[in-house]
PDB file of C-alpha atoms in Angstrom:
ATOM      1  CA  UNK A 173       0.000   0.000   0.000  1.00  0.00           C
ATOM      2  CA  UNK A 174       1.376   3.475  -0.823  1.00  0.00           C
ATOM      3  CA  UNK A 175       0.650   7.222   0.853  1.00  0.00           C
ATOM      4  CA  UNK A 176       0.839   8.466  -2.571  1.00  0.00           C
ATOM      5  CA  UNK A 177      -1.747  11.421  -3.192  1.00  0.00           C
ATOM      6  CA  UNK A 178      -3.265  11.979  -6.720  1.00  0.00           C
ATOM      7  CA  UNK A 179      -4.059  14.913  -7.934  1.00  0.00           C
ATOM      8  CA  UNK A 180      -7.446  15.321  -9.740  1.00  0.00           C
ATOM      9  CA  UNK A 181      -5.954  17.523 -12.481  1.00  0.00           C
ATOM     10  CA  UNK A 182      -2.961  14.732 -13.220  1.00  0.00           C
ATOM     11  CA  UNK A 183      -5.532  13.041 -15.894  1.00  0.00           C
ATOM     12  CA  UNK A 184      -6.444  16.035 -17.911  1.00  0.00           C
ATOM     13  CA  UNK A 185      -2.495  17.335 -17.471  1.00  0.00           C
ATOM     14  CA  UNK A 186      -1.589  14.012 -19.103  1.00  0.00           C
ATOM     15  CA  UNK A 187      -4.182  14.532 -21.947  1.00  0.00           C
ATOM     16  CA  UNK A 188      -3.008  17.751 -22.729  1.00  0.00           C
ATOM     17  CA  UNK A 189       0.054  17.430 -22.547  1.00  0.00           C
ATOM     18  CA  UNK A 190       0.363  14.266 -24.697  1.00  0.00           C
ATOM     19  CA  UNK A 191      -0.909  16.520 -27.673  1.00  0.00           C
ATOM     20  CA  UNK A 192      -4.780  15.905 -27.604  1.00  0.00           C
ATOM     21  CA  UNK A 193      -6.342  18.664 -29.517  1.00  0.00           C
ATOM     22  CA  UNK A 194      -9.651  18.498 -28.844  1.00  0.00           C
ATOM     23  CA  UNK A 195     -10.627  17.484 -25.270  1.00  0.00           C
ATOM     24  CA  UNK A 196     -14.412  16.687 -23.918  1.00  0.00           C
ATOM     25  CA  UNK A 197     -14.889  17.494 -20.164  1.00  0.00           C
ATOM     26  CA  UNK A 198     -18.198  16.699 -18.630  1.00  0.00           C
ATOM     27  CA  UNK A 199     -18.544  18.788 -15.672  1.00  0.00           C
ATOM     28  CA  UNK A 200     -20.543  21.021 -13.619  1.00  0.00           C
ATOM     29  CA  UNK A 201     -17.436  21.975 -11.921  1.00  0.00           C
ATOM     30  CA  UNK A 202     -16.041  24.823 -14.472  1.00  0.00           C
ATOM     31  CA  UNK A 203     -14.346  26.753 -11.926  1.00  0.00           C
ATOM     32  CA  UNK A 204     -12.352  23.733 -10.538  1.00  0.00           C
ATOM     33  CA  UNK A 205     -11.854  22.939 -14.694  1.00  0.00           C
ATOM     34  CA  UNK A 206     -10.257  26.169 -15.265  1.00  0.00           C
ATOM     35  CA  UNK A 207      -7.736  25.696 -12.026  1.00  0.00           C
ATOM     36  CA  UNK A 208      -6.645  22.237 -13.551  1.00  0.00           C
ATOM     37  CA  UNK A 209      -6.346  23.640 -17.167  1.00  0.00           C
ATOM     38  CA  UNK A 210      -4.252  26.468 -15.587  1.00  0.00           C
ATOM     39  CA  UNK A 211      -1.818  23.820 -13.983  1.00  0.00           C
ATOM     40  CA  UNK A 212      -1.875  21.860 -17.640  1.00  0.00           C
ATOM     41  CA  UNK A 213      -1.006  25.129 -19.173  1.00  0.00           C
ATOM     42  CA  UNK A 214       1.899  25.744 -17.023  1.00  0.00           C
ATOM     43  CA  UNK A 215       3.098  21.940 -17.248  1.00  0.00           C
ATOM     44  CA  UNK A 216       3.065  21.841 -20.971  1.00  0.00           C
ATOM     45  CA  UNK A 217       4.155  25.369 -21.560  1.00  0.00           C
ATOM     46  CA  UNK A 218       6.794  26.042 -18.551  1.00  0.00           C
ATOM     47  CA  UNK A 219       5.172  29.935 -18.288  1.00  0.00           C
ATOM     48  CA  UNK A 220       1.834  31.833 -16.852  1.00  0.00           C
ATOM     49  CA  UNK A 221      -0.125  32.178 -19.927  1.00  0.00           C
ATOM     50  CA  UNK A 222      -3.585  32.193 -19.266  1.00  0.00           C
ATOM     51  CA  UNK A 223      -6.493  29.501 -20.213  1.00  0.00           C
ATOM     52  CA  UNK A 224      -8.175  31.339 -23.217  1.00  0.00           C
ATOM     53  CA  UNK A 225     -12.074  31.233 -21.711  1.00  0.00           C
ATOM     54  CA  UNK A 226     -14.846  31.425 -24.466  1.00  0.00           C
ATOM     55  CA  UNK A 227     -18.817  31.271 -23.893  1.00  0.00           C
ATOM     56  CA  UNK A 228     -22.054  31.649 -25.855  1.00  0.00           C
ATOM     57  CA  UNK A 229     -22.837  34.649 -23.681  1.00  0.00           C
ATOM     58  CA  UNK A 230     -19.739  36.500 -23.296  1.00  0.00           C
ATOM     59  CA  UNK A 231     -17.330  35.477 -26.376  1.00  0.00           C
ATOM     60  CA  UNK A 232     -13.932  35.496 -25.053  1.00  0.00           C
ATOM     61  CA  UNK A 233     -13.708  36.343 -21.943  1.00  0.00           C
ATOM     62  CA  UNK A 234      -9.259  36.988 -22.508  1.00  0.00           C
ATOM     63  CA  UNK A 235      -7.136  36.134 -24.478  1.00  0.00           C
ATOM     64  CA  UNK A 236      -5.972  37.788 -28.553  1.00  0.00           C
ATOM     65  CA  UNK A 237      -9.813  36.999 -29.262  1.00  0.00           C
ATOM     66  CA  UNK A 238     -11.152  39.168 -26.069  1.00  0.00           C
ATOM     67  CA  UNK A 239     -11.834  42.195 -28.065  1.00  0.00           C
ATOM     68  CA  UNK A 240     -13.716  40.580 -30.917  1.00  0.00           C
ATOM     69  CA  UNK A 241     -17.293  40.134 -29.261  1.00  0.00           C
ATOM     70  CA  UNK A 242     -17.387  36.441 -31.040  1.00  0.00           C
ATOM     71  CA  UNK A 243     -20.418  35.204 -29.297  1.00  0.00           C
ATOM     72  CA  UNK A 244     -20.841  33.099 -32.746  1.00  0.00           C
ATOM     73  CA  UNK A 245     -19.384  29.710 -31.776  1.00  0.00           C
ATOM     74  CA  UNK A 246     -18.406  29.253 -35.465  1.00  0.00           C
ATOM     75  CA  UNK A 247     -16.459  31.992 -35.821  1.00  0.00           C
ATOM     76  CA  UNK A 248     -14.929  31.421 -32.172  1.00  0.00           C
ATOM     77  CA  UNK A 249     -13.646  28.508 -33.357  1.00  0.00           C
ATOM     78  CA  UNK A 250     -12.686  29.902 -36.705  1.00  0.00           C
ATOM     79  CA  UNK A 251     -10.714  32.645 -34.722  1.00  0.00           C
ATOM     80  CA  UNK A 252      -9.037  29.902 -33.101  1.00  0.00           C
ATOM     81  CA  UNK A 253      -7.927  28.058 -36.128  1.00  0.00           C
ATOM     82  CA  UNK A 254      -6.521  30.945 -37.734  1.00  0.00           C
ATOM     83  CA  UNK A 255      -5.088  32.427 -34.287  1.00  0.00           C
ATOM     84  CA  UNK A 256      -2.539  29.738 -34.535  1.00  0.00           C
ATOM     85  CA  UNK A 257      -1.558  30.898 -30.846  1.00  0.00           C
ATOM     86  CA  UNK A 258      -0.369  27.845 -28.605  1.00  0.00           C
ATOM     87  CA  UNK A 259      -2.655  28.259 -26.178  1.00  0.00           C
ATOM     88  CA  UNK A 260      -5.058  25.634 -23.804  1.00  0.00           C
ATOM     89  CA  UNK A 261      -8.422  27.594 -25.046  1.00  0.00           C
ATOM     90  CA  UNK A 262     -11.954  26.276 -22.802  1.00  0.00           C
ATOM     91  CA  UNK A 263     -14.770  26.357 -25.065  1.00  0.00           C
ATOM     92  CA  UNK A 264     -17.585  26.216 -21.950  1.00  0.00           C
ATOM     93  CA  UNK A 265     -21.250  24.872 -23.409  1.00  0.00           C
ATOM     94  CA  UNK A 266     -20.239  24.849 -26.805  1.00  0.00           C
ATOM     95  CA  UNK A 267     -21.923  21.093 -27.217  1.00  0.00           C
ATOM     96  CA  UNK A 268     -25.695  22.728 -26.481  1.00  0.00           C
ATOM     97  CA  UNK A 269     -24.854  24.486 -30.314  1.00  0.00           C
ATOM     98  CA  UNK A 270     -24.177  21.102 -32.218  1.00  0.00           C
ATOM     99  CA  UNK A 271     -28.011  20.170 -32.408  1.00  0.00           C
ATOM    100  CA  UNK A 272     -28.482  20.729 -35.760  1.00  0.00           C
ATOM    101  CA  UNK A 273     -25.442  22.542 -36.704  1.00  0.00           C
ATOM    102  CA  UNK A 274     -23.526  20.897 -39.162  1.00  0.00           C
ATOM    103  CA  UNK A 275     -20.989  24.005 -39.903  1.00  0.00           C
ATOM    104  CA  UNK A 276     -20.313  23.553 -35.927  1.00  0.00           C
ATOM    105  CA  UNK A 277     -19.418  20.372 -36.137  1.00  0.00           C
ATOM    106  CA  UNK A 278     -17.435  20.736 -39.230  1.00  0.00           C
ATOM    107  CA  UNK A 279     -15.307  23.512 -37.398  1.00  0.00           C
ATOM    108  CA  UNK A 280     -14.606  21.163 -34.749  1.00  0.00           C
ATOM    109  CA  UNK A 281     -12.781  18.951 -37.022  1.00  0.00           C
ATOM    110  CA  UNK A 282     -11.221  21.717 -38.701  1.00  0.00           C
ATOM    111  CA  UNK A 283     -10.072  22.828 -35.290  1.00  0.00           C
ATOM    112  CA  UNK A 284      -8.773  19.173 -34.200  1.00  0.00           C
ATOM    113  CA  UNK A 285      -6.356  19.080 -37.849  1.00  0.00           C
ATOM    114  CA  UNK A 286      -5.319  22.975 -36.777  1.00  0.00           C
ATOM    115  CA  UNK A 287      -3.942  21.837 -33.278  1.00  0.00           C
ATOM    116  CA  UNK A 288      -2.663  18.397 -34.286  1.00  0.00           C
ATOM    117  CA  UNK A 289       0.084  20.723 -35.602  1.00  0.00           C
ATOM    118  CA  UNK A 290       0.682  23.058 -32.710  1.00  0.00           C
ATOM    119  CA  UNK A 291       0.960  22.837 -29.142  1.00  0.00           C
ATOM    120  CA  UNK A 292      -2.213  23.579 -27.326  1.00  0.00           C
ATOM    121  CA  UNK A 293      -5.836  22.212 -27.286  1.00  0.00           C
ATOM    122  CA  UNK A 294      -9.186  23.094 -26.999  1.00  0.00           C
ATOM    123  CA  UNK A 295     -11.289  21.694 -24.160  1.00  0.00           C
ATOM    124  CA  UNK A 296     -15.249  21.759 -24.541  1.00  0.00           C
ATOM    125  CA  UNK A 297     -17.009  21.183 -21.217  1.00  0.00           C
ATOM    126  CA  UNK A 298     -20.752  20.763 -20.597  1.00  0.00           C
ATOM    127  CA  UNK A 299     -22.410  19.306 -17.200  1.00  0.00           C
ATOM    128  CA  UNK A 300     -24.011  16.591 -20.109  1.00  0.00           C
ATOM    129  CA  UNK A 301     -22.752  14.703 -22.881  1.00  0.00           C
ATOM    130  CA  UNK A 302     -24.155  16.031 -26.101  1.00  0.00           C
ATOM    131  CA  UNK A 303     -21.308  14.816 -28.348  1.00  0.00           C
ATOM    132  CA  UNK A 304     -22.858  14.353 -32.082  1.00  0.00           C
ATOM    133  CA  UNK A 305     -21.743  10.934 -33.623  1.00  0.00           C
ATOM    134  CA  UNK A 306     -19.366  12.649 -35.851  1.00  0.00           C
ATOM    135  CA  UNK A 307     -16.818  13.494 -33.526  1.00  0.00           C
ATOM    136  CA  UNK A 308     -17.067  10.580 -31.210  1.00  0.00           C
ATOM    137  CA  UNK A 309     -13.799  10.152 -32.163  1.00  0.00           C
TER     138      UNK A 309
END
């Protein structure tokens, strides 16, 4: 038996950091999501940089796209593709717009060939799982 303590955030560290680019989190917890993204940030890029935060309501919240009032989660995720910052970006209720959205889910798969090349990935978290069969993967 071992006295060895596990973080909670060691799992989605280890997914980010491994080069995932597009990460589903289930969760009602967002605020204890962003703390463990934070620590994922700092593990994979060795500096401060902040979790880019993005919602329906509020666009981004910081981050290069804070300015840009992209409440659209088409273009947020267009912005993002171009962007081509390395950055850990959360993407918070973003499944509730796949219902019927085909361009959506088309950008997500854009998005997951953008950061296969670059450092960084782009975490979607919703307290259900609305995933569309497409991008079960």
């Amino acid at each position: 038996m071992t006295d060895e303590v596990v973080n909670p955030s060691d799992p989605i560290r280890r997914i980010i950091t491994a080069g995932t680019p597009v990460v589903y989190v289930e969760t009602w917890e967002e605020e204890r999501l962003q703390r463990m993204l934070s620590e994922a940030s700092q593990s994979l890029f060795g500096d401060d940089r902040p979790v880019w935060e993005w919602s329906a309501a509020m666009g981004f919240s910081n981050g290069p796209g804070k300015d840009l009032k992209l409440h659209d989660p088409v273009a947020a995720l267009s912005f993002l593709i171009y962007e081509e910052s390395e950055a850990i970006c959360l993407m918070k209720d973003l499944p509730v717009h796949f219902d019927n959205n085909l361009a959506l889910v088309r950008a997500v798969r854009d998005l997951y060939d953008a950061f296969s090349d670059r450092r960084g990935s782009v975490v979607m978290s919703h307290p259900w799982n609305v995933l569309p069969a497409q991008l079960s993967k």
